[in-house]
Amino acid sequence: MENGVRVGVPVLLENAGETFDPALTPILNKSITRAGTRLTMRIDDQDVDYSEDFSLHIKTTLPNPHYTPEISIATTIINFKMIPAGLDEQLLAETVRIERPVLEAQRDSLIVQAAKDADDISKVEDDILKLLPSVTGSVLDNESVTQALDKSKEIAGEIKKRVQETKETTALINSTRNQYRDVSRRGSLIYFVIADMANADPMYQFSLAFFTNLFSKCIKECQKQKPPLPEGVAPSTEATSLHFNLLVDVITKTVFANVSRYRGIISTSEWRLFLLGTAPIKSTGSDEEEGGNKPSKMFSDLQKTEFIKDEQQTLINELEKIVVSKSGPGNTTKQTLPQEGIKFSIAQHGTQQWEEYINLPNPEDQGPPAPWNTKLNTLQQLILHRCLREERVAFSVRKIVEYIFGSIYSDLPPFDMKETFSSSDYATPVIFILSPGTDPAQIMHNFAAEKGASERLVVKSLGQGQGPVTEKLIERGKEQGLWVLLQNCHLCTSWMPSLDAIVEKLGSADSTSKISPDFRLFLTSILSKAFPVAVLQTSINITNEPPLGLQVNIQRSLASIQEHFDAHSRTDVQHRLLFGIGFFNAVVQERHKFGPLGWNIQYDWTLADLDVSREILLQYLGGYNEGDEDE
């Protein structure tokens, strides 16, 4: 920085946070001292010659940074954040470039030609203006001026003709390009939906580069699936429509898979993602299909009864503000539900029915008492569950997602460490986001043992003063091809900028030759805003949360011991015993919400406990002869 100030060259400060080093304060405030003809600036307790050619540019990757008034006053803040319309055009150009490369190349050439024509006109005008001061007498008698005017007239005529041709050609090109508008619009909508996930959970970070690369891969894959046509034969309207629908469907499914594939179970935040996505993606649909009732004031007349708690009533009273703010620009907010409100229904026509409905184990599987089972659409019933049975909201959201998108968006395969490892490389870390019931260290030890690489795995727990030791460990890992697992990164927030720099260097071209291709970096952390955004965007993020529901919990437990079902020649009795411990693990995970009720203390049952139980079971089974099993 001092050299830049002294020599007078632009300096770019990358990956800045929301606060800056105090050493930058004199540069930001331009605290310049003049001594005669000499300009100086005091930086880090020493006077440095200041060049007026110096400029400082600061770049941040934070999606929504908040700077202090002092920084905002001292700098010029430019927001380069992508907007939906801009991303729509960018994705449209990328789609047409892959699907119709000749068409997009023709459009690019027209843009270049238009810029060249504008430059030619400007050049001719400048030539004429330069000649005019030197003219003596009549302008029309000056041969140089008349030649310049004739040339400008000729060029203007050619350009006018080209402009007209360009307009006609551009109209035809845009007409063809707009056929792909639904594809680019879907991509733009999906990107901003997943970008909003950072507001719900700071660990959900997806860069625009990640998304555009994924989008391009989808288009290329669909392009390969198109049936070949004879030269000069255009595809039918039906075939074109099917292809466009395929593009939209593949993009949606691929993004979903890449957002969720490394998580083993859709978390509550991800259900929120898919619910947010239903609104813009289905915005062209009609509400009449599900009852036609607008959300405004739908529950403002719901009075308190004996089985509605105070906090539930407060939610109901504040519900209108939430619903109106989320209803979107296309919805009206003046319409209400029919005159016979829910309050009247509860108070006069079935208090017992409503109380029974609210106390159902799975109210989302059954509609509210008549006539509200037909009057409330799916989203309105979700809001009712949010008010009266908050713990069932995740299940209600899942039902909506399945209804709108299909079961493919809710039935995920269990977490697979093999797939995660194959998708990583030395420059792509794997981040385990910690949650109750998971033990990344045990997962890594089991996987390393399965791969025969236990000696490669090195585990380091971070904490105060562990930064320098960890950096040396990473350097050794890069040289020897180790698997470095850094636990509890959230306990060493002061070292996170160093981690950001280390991960950035892993992918730099000048360091790739010095890194063993077998090197892997694994990180664990709880949800933390201090975790570097750039690291999250370049990593594979795993949120292996305990699932919601006994069925998926059983699937998760059994998946972790699947190899022991397949290995050796197990008898039916042994299979039943293995299934029993898997079932027990699923049950205790499911009842985790009750805390220590029924136990001496609260305990986070993890897959490590399941592994220990399985080892003990196999040890006991190994001590029996085959004929003793019936005993």
Short mmCIF file of C-alpha atoms in Angstrom, two decimals, residues 81-496:
data_model
loop_
_atom_site.label_atom_id
_atom_site.label_comp_id
_atom_site.label_asym_id
_atom_site.label_seq_id
_atom_site.Cartn_x
_atom_site.Cartn_y
_atom_site.Cartn_z
CA LYS A 81 -24.94 -6.68 -7.59
CA MET A 82 -26.74 -8.50 -10.35
CA ILE A 83 -30.42 -7.63 -10.81
CA PRO A 84 -33.02 -10.09 -12.15
CA ALA A 85 -33.43 -8.35 -15.52
CA GLY A 86 -29.68 -8.24 -16.09
CA LEU A 87 -29.21 -11.89 -15.19
CA ASP A 88 -32.18 -12.80 -17.41
CA GLU A 89 -30.44 -11.21 -20.41
CA GLN A 90 -27.11 -12.80 -19.52
CA LEU A 91 -28.63 -16.28 -19.26
CA LEU A 92 -30.63 -15.73 -22.45
CA ALA A 93 -27.44 -14.88 -24.34
CA GLU A 94 -25.73 -17.97 -22.91
CA THR A 95 -28.68 -20.19 -23.83
CA VAL A 96 -28.85 -18.95 -27.42
CA ARG A 97 -25.06 -19.15 -27.76
CA ILE A 98 -25.25 -22.87 -26.97
CA GLU A 99 -28.52 -23.71 -28.72
CA ARG A 100 -28.17 -21.40 -31.75
CA PRO A 101 -24.50 -20.36 -31.99
CA VAL A 102 -24.82 -18.91 -35.52
CA LEU A 103 -27.72 -16.72 -34.45
CA GLU A 104 -25.94 -15.35 -31.41
CA ALA A 105 -22.75 -14.78 -33.42
CA GLN A 106 -24.79 -12.80 -35.95
CA ARG A 107 -26.26 -10.68 -33.16
CA ASP A 108 -22.81 -10.05 -31.72
CA SER A 109 -21.52 -8.95 -35.13
CA LEU A 110 -24.44 -6.53 -35.49
CA ILE A 111 -23.61 -5.00 -32.12
CA VAL A 112 -19.96 -4.62 -33.12
CA GLN A 113 -20.95 -3.10 -36.49
CA ALA A 114 -23.28 -0.60 -34.79
CA ALA A 115 -20.46 0.50 -32.50
CA LYS A 116 -18.10 0.84 -35.48
CA ASP A 117 -20.65 2.94 -37.38
CA ALA A 118 -21.06 5.26 -34.43
CA ASP A 119 -17.29 5.58 -34.20
CA ASP A 120 -17.01 6.38 -37.95
CA ILE A 121 -19.62 9.14 -37.70
CA SER A 122 -17.86 10.62 -34.69
CA LYS A 123 -14.53 10.54 -36.52
CA VAL A 124 -15.94 12.32 -39.58
CA GLU A 125 -17.53 14.99 -37.40
CA ASP A 126 -14.22 15.55 -35.63
CA ASP A 127 -12.39 15.90 -38.98
CA ILE A 128 -14.86 18.56 -40.14
CA LEU A 129 -14.61 20.48 -36.89
CA LYS A 130 -10.81 20.48 -37.17
CA LEU A 131 -10.98 21.94 -40.70
CA LEU A 132 -13.43 24.75 -39.96
CA PRO A 133 -11.05 27.01 -37.93
CA SER A 134 -8.53 27.03 -40.78
CA VAL A 135 -11.08 28.08 -43.43
CA THR A 136 -10.72 31.58 -44.86
CA GLY A 137 -13.49 33.10 -46.89
CA SER A 138 -16.52 31.06 -47.88
CA VAL A 139 -16.77 27.52 -46.56
CA LEU A 140 -18.22 26.32 -49.84
CA ASP A 141 -15.13 27.54 -51.73
CA ASN A 142 -12.80 25.43 -49.58
CA GLU A 143 -12.10 22.15 -51.37
CA SER A 144 -10.95 20.29 -48.23
CA VAL A 145 -14.17 21.13 -46.41
CA THR A 146 -16.41 20.22 -49.33
CA GLN A 147 -14.61 16.89 -49.75
CA ALA A 148 -15.02 16.19 -46.03
CA LEU A 149 -18.72 17.06 -46.24
CA ASP A 150 -19.21 14.84 -49.30
CA LYS A 151 -17.41 11.99 -47.52
CA SER A 152 -19.53 12.42 -44.41
CA LYS A 153 -22.70 12.44 -46.53
CA GLU A 154 -21.60 9.24 -48.26
CA ILE A 155 -20.74 7.53 -44.96
CA ALA A 156 -24.00 8.71 -43.38
CA GLY A 157 -25.96 7.24 -46.30
CA GLU A 158 -24.21 3.87 -45.97
CA ILE A 159 -24.72 3.84 -42.24
CA LYS A 160 -28.40 4.78 -42.58
CA LYS A 161 -28.88 1.88 -44.97
CA ARG A 162 -27.06 -0.49 -42.63
CA VAL A 163 -29.07 0.75 -39.66
CA GLN A 164 -32.31 -0.06 -41.46
CA GLU A 165 -31.05 -3.53 -42.39
CA THR A 166 -29.79 -4.02 -38.84
CA LYS A 167 -33.20 -3.14 -37.40
CA GLU A 168 -34.92 -5.71 -39.56
CA THR A 169 -32.34 -8.39 -38.85
CA THR A 170 -32.33 -7.61 -35.13
CA ALA A 171 -36.11 -7.92 -34.99
CA LEU A 172 -35.91 -11.41 -36.54
CA ILE A 173 -33.07 -12.43 -34.23
CA ASN A 174 -34.86 -11.14 -31.13
CA SER A 175 -38.01 -12.96 -32.16
CA THR A 176 -36.09 -16.24 -32.25
CA ARG A 177 -34.14 -15.46 -29.09
CA ASN A 178 -37.32 -14.68 -27.14
CA GLN A 179 -38.46 -18.26 -27.67
CA TYR A 180 -35.85 -19.13 -25.01
CA ARG A 181 -37.06 -16.40 -22.65
CA ASP A 182 -38.86 -18.87 -20.35
CA VAL A 183 -35.60 -20.78 -19.93
CA SER A 184 -33.54 -17.74 -18.95
CA ARG A 185 -36.32 -16.38 -16.75
CA ARG A 186 -36.53 -19.66 -14.85
CA GLY A 187 -32.75 -19.61 -14.35
CA SER A 188 -32.86 -16.02 -13.09
CA LEU A 189 -35.68 -16.78 -10.66
CA ILE A 190 -33.92 -19.84 -9.27
CA TYR A 191 -30.63 -18.00 -8.77
CA PHE A 192 -32.20 -15.23 -6.72
CA VAL A 193 -34.14 -17.77 -4.67
CA ILE A 194 -30.97 -19.64 -3.68
CA ALA A 195 -29.15 -16.33 -3.18
CA ASP A 196 -31.83 -15.34 -0.64
CA MET A 197 -30.97 -18.43 1.39
CA ALA A 198 -28.07 -16.48 2.91
CA ASN A 199 -30.66 -14.32 4.70
CA ALA A 200 -32.11 -17.41 6.39
CA ASP A 201 -28.76 -19.04 7.07
CA PRO A 202 -25.34 -17.36 6.57
CA MET A 203 -23.75 -20.70 5.66
CA TYR A 204 -25.81 -21.00 2.46
CA GLN A 205 -23.65 -19.21 -0.10
CA PHE A 206 -23.79 -19.83 -3.84
CA SER A 207 -21.74 -17.68 -6.19
CA LEU A 208 -22.98 -16.43 -9.54
CA ALA A 209 -20.06 -18.22 -11.22
CA PHE A 210 -21.20 -21.52 -9.67
CA PHE A 211 -24.73 -20.99 -10.92
CA THR A 212 -23.87 -19.86 -14.46
CA ASN A 213 -21.54 -22.84 -14.91
CA LEU A 214 -24.30 -25.17 -13.73
CA PHE A 215 -26.80 -23.46 -16.03
CA SER A 216 -24.50 -23.86 -19.06
CA LYS A 217 -23.95 -27.56 -18.29
CA CYS A 218 -27.72 -28.11 -18.22
CA ILE A 219 -28.17 -26.46 -21.61
CA LYS A 220 -25.34 -28.49 -23.14
CA GLU A 221 -26.72 -31.75 -21.75
CA CYS A 222 -30.16 -31.02 -23.19
CA GLN A 223 -28.56 -30.07 -26.51
CA LYS A 224 -27.03 -33.57 -26.72
CA GLN A 225 -30.47 -35.13 -26.23
CA LYS A 226 -32.03 -33.36 -29.21
CA PRO A 227 -32.72 -35.80 -32.08
CA PRO A 228 -30.72 -35.00 -35.23
CA LEU A 229 -32.67 -33.48 -38.13
CA PRO A 230 -31.85 -33.47 -41.85
CA GLU A 231 -30.11 -30.33 -43.06
CA GLY A 232 -32.57 -27.56 -43.85
CA VAL A 233 -35.46 -29.19 -41.98
CA ALA A 234 -36.81 -27.18 -39.03
CA PRO A 235 -38.15 -28.98 -35.94
CA SER A 236 -41.91 -29.09 -35.50
CA THR A 237 -43.69 -26.70 -33.14
CA GLU A 238 -44.51 -29.57 -30.79
CA ALA A 239 -40.89 -30.78 -30.71
CA THR A 240 -39.67 -27.23 -30.03
CA SER A 241 -42.15 -26.78 -27.18
CA LEU A 242 -41.13 -30.12 -25.64
CA HIS A 243 -37.47 -29.12 -25.87
CA PHE A 244 -38.10 -25.80 -24.11
CA ASN A 245 -40.02 -27.58 -21.36
CA LEU A 246 -37.15 -30.06 -21.01
CA LEU A 247 -34.67 -27.21 -20.60
CA VAL A 248 -36.73 -25.61 -17.83
CA ASP A 249 -37.26 -28.94 -16.08
CA VAL A 250 -33.61 -30.00 -16.25
CA ILE A 251 -32.37 -26.65 -14.94
CA THR A 252 -34.77 -26.76 -12.00
CA LYS A 253 -33.93 -30.36 -11.07
CA THR A 254 -30.17 -29.90 -11.50
CA VAL A 255 -29.99 -26.81 -9.30
CA PHE A 256 -32.12 -28.56 -6.69
CA ALA A 257 -29.84 -31.59 -6.77
CA ASN A 258 -26.68 -29.50 -6.43
CA VAL A 259 -28.09 -27.42 -3.60
CA SER A 260 -29.31 -30.51 -1.73
CA ARG A 261 -27.21 -33.46 -2.89
CA TYR A 262 -24.57 -33.13 -0.19
CA ARG A 263 -27.01 -32.80 2.68
CA GLY A 264 -28.56 -36.22 2.99
CA ILE A 265 -31.79 -34.64 4.24
CA ILE A 266 -33.63 -31.46 3.36
CA SER A 267 -33.17 -29.11 6.30
CA THR A 268 -35.79 -26.70 7.60
CA SER A 269 -34.00 -23.83 5.84
CA GLU A 270 -34.07 -25.73 2.53
CA TRP A 271 -37.81 -26.36 2.86
CA ARG A 272 -38.04 -22.58 3.24
CA LEU A 273 -36.02 -22.26 0.03
CA PHE A 274 -38.40 -24.46 -1.94
CA LEU A 275 -41.44 -22.69 -0.50
CA LEU A 276 -39.98 -19.32 -1.51
CA GLY A 277 -39.32 -20.76 -4.94
CA THR A 278 -42.93 -21.81 -5.51
CA ALA A 279 -44.14 -18.21 -5.56
CA PRO A 280 -42.06 -16.79 -8.44
CA ILE A 281 -41.87 -20.04 -10.38
CA LYS A 282 -45.61 -20.52 -10.30
CA SER A 283 -46.44 -16.80 -10.52
CA THR A 284 -48.12 -17.23 -13.90
CA GLY A 285 -50.62 -19.66 -12.45
CA SER A 286 -54.04 -18.81 -11.10
CA ASP A 287 -55.10 -18.89 -7.50
CA GLU A 288 -58.55 -19.97 -8.59
CA GLU A 289 -57.30 -23.54 -8.85
CA GLU A 290 -57.03 -23.74 -5.08
CA GLY A 291 -59.99 -21.70 -3.98
CA GLY A 292 -59.21 -18.22 -5.27
CA ASN A 293 -59.02 -16.63 -1.80
CA LYS A 294 -56.39 -13.95 -1.32
CA PRO A 295 -54.35 -14.10 1.87
CA SER A 296 -55.03 -10.61 3.24
CA LYS A 297 -56.86 -10.58 6.58
CA MET A 298 -57.66 -14.27 6.23
CA PHE A 299 -57.27 -14.90 9.97
CA SER A 300 -57.77 -11.43 11.44
CA ASP A 301 -61.17 -12.46 12.81
CA LEU A 302 -59.86 -15.55 14.63
CA GLN A 303 -60.66 -14.93 18.28
CA LYS A 304 -58.98 -16.53 21.26
CA THR A 305 -60.45 -19.75 22.60
CA GLU A 306 -59.43 -22.01 25.45
CA PHE A 307 -57.20 -24.20 23.29
CA ILE A 308 -55.40 -21.31 21.54
CA LYS A 309 -52.46 -20.06 23.60
CA ASP A 310 -51.46 -16.44 24.07
CA GLU A 311 -48.44 -16.70 21.78
CA GLN A 312 -50.60 -18.30 19.08
CA GLN A 313 -53.08 -15.45 19.32
CA THR A 314 -50.24 -12.94 18.98
CA LEU A 315 -49.10 -14.69 15.79
CA ILE A 316 -52.64 -14.55 14.44
CA ASN A 317 -52.94 -10.84 15.18
CA GLU A 318 -49.67 -10.09 13.38
CA LEU A 319 -50.33 -12.47 10.53
CA GLU A 320 -51.86 -9.95 8.14
CA LYS A 321 -48.69 -7.86 8.01
CA ILE A 322 -46.59 -10.90 7.17
CA VAL A 323 -48.94 -12.22 4.52
CA VAL A 324 -49.36 -8.85 2.79
CA SER A 325 -45.61 -8.24 2.76
CA LYS A 326 -44.98 -11.65 1.15
CA SER A 327 -47.94 -11.67 -1.24
CA GLY A 328 -45.97 -10.18 -4.12
CA PRO A 329 -46.72 -7.39 -6.62
CA GLY A 330 -49.23 -9.42 -8.59
CA ASN A 331 -51.62 -10.13 -5.72
CA THR A 332 -54.36 -7.85 -4.52
CA THR A 333 -54.82 -7.36 -0.80
CA LYS A 334 -58.36 -6.06 -0.61
CA GLN A 335 -60.23 -9.31 -0.95
CA THR A 336 -61.01 -11.32 2.14
CA LEU A 337 -62.35 -14.72 2.96
CA PRO A 338 -66.12 -15.27 2.88
CA GLN A 339 -68.22 -13.44 5.44
CA GLU A 340 -68.53 -16.47 7.70
CA GLY A 341 -65.08 -16.25 9.31
CA ILE A 342 -63.06 -18.87 11.12
CA LYS A 343 -63.88 -17.15 14.40
CA PHE A 344 -67.60 -17.76 13.86
CA SER A 345 -66.87 -21.30 12.77
CA ILE A 346 -64.92 -22.03 15.96
CA ALA A 347 -67.17 -20.21 18.36
CA GLN A 348 -70.55 -21.30 17.03
CA HIS A 349 -70.19 -24.36 14.81
CA GLY A 350 -67.68 -26.77 16.14
CA THR A 351 -65.30 -25.80 18.90
CA GLN A 352 -64.78 -29.50 19.55
CA GLN A 353 -64.02 -30.17 15.87
CA TRP A 354 -61.37 -27.46 15.77
CA GLU A 355 -59.82 -28.58 19.03
CA GLU A 356 -59.62 -32.15 17.75
CA TYR A 357 -58.11 -30.91 14.48
CA ILE A 358 -55.44 -28.83 16.24
CA ASN A 359 -54.50 -31.75 18.48
CA LEU A 360 -54.12 -34.23 15.61
CA PRO A 361 -50.65 -35.83 15.38
CA ASN A 362 -50.43 -34.88 11.67
CA PRO A 363 -52.90 -32.05 10.96
CA GLU A 364 -51.23 -31.31 7.62
CA ASP A 365 -52.46 -34.66 6.29
CA GLN A 366 -56.10 -33.75 6.98
CA GLY A 367 -57.90 -30.58 6.04
CA PRO A 368 -59.43 -28.28 8.68
CA PRO A 369 -63.08 -28.79 9.65
CA ALA A 370 -65.68 -28.14 6.98
CA PRO A 371 -66.23 -25.88 5.17
CA TRP A 372 -62.66 -24.58 5.55
CA ASN A 373 -61.18 -27.76 4.11
CA THR A 374 -62.35 -26.53 0.69
CA LYS A 375 -62.24 -22.75 1.27
CA LEU A 376 -58.58 -22.57 2.31
CA ASN A 377 -55.96 -23.29 -0.29
CA THR A 378 -52.73 -25.13 0.52
CA LEU A 379 -50.76 -22.00 1.40
CA GLN A 380 -53.52 -20.66 3.63
CA GLN A 381 -53.64 -23.96 5.50
CA LEU A 382 -49.87 -23.68 5.97
CA ILE A 383 -50.39 -20.28 7.61
CA LEU A 384 -53.05 -21.80 9.84
CA HIS A 385 -50.54 -24.47 10.93
CA ARG A 386 -47.93 -21.75 11.55
CA CYS A 387 -50.33 -20.06 13.96
CA LEU A 388 -51.66 -23.09 15.78
CA ARG A 389 -49.08 -25.90 15.35
CA GLU A 390 -45.71 -24.35 14.66
CA GLU A 391 -43.84 -27.65 15.06
CA ARG A 392 -45.71 -29.05 12.04
CA VAL A 393 -44.77 -26.21 9.68
CA ALA A 394 -41.83 -28.09 8.12
CA PHE A 395 -44.12 -31.03 7.30
CA SER A 396 -46.74 -28.65 5.86
CA VAL A 397 -44.13 -26.97 3.68
CA ARG A 398 -42.97 -30.36 2.45
CA LYS A 399 -46.54 -31.18 1.48
CA ILE A 400 -46.81 -27.95 -0.53
CA VAL A 401 -43.51 -28.59 -2.27
CA GLU A 402 -44.58 -32.11 -3.20
CA TYR A 403 -47.93 -30.79 -4.44
CA ILE A 404 -46.39 -28.15 -6.70
CA PHE A 405 -43.10 -29.71 -7.82
CA GLY A 406 -43.60 -33.42 -7.23
CA SER A 407 -42.14 -36.00 -4.86
CA ILE A 408 -38.77 -35.94 -6.63
CA TYR A 409 -38.01 -32.74 -4.71
CA SER A 410 -38.59 -34.33 -1.32
CA ASP A 411 -37.31 -37.89 -1.65
CA LEU A 412 -33.55 -37.49 -1.40
CA PRO A 413 -31.08 -40.36 -1.18
CA PRO A 414 -29.19 -40.64 2.12
CA PHE A 415 -25.93 -38.75 2.52
CA ASP A 416 -23.11 -40.49 0.68
CA MET A 417 -19.55 -39.64 1.69
CA LYS A 418 -18.16 -41.44 -1.37
CA GLU A 419 -20.05 -39.14 -3.73
CA THR A 420 -19.00 -36.08 -1.75
CA PHE A 421 -15.34 -37.11 -1.83
CA SER A 422 -15.41 -37.83 -5.56
CA SER A 423 -16.82 -34.33 -6.18
CA SER A 424 -14.04 -32.66 -4.19
CA ASP A 425 -10.41 -32.02 -5.08
CA TYR A 426 -7.37 -30.37 -3.54
CA ALA A 427 -8.76 -26.90 -4.33
CA THR A 428 -12.35 -27.60 -3.20
CA PRO A 429 -12.73 -27.99 0.58
CA VAL A 430 -15.60 -29.89 2.18
CA ILE A 431 -17.42 -28.09 4.99
CA PHE A 432 -19.49 -30.02 7.55
CA ILE A 433 -22.04 -27.67 9.10
CA LEU A 434 -22.49 -29.03 12.61
CA SER A 435 -25.92 -30.02 13.86
CA PRO A 436 -27.19 -32.18 16.75
CA GLY A 437 -26.90 -35.89 16.11
CA THR A 438 -23.99 -35.72 13.66
CA ASP A 439 -20.30 -36.43 14.20
CA PRO A 440 -18.17 -35.45 11.17
CA ALA A 441 -15.01 -36.80 12.80
CA GLN A 442 -16.55 -40.26 13.10
CA ILE A 443 -17.78 -40.04 9.49
CA MET A 444 -14.26 -39.17 8.32
CA HIS A 445 -12.61 -41.91 10.40
CA ASN A 446 -15.01 -44.52 9.02
CA PHE A 447 -14.54 -43.31 5.45
CA ALA A 448 -10.73 -43.21 5.77
CA ALA A 449 -10.74 -46.75 7.16
CA GLU A 450 -12.94 -47.90 4.28
CA LYS A 451 -10.55 -46.33 1.77
CA GLY A 452 -7.49 -47.74 3.56
CA ALA A 453 -6.26 -44.21 4.20
CA SER A 454 -6.48 -43.95 7.98
CA GLU A 455 -2.83 -42.89 8.16
CA ARG A 456 -3.57 -39.98 5.83
CA LEU A 457 -6.32 -38.47 7.99
CA VAL A 458 -5.07 -35.77 10.37
CA VAL A 459 -7.58 -34.18 12.77
CA LYS A 460 -6.95 -30.78 14.34
CA SER A 461 -9.30 -28.95 16.72
CA LEU A 462 -9.12 -25.18 16.35
CA GLY A 463 -9.11 -22.71 19.20
CA GLN A 464 -7.25 -19.72 20.53
CA GLY A 465 -3.66 -19.56 19.33
CA GLN A 466 -3.97 -22.56 16.99
CA GLY A 467 -3.72 -20.56 13.75
CA PRO A 468 0.06 -20.84 13.11
CA VAL A 469 0.09 -24.55 14.03
CA THR A 470 -2.82 -25.19 11.67
CA GLU A 471 -1.11 -23.36 8.80
CA LYS A 472 1.97 -25.57 9.17
CA LEU A 473 -0.27 -28.65 9.20
CA ILE A 474 -1.99 -27.55 5.97
CA GLU A 475 1.39 -26.95 4.31
CA ARG A 476 2.50 -30.44 5.32
CA GLY A 477 -0.77 -31.84 4.06
CA LYS A 478 -0.32 -30.19 0.66
CA GLU A 479 3.14 -31.69 0.30
CA GLN A 480 2.33 -35.20 1.54
CA GLY A 481 -1.24 -35.52 0.22
CA LEU A 482 -2.90 -35.69 3.66
CA TRP A 483 -6.57 -35.37 4.49
CA VAL A 484 -6.68 -32.46 6.95
CA LEU A 485 -9.81 -32.17 9.10
CA LEU A 486 -10.07 -28.85 10.97
CA GLN A 487 -12.75 -29.05 13.66
CA ASN A 488 -14.74 -26.18 15.20
CA CYS A 489 -13.62 -23.37 12.89
CA HIS A 490 -16.17 -21.09 14.61
CA LEU A 491 -13.95 -21.09 17.72
CA CYS A 492 -11.12 -19.39 15.85
CA THR A 493 -12.81 -16.43 14.15
CA SER A 494 -9.63 -14.33 14.21
CA TRP A 495 -7.97 -16.91 11.94
CA MET A 496 -10.79 -16.98 9.38
#
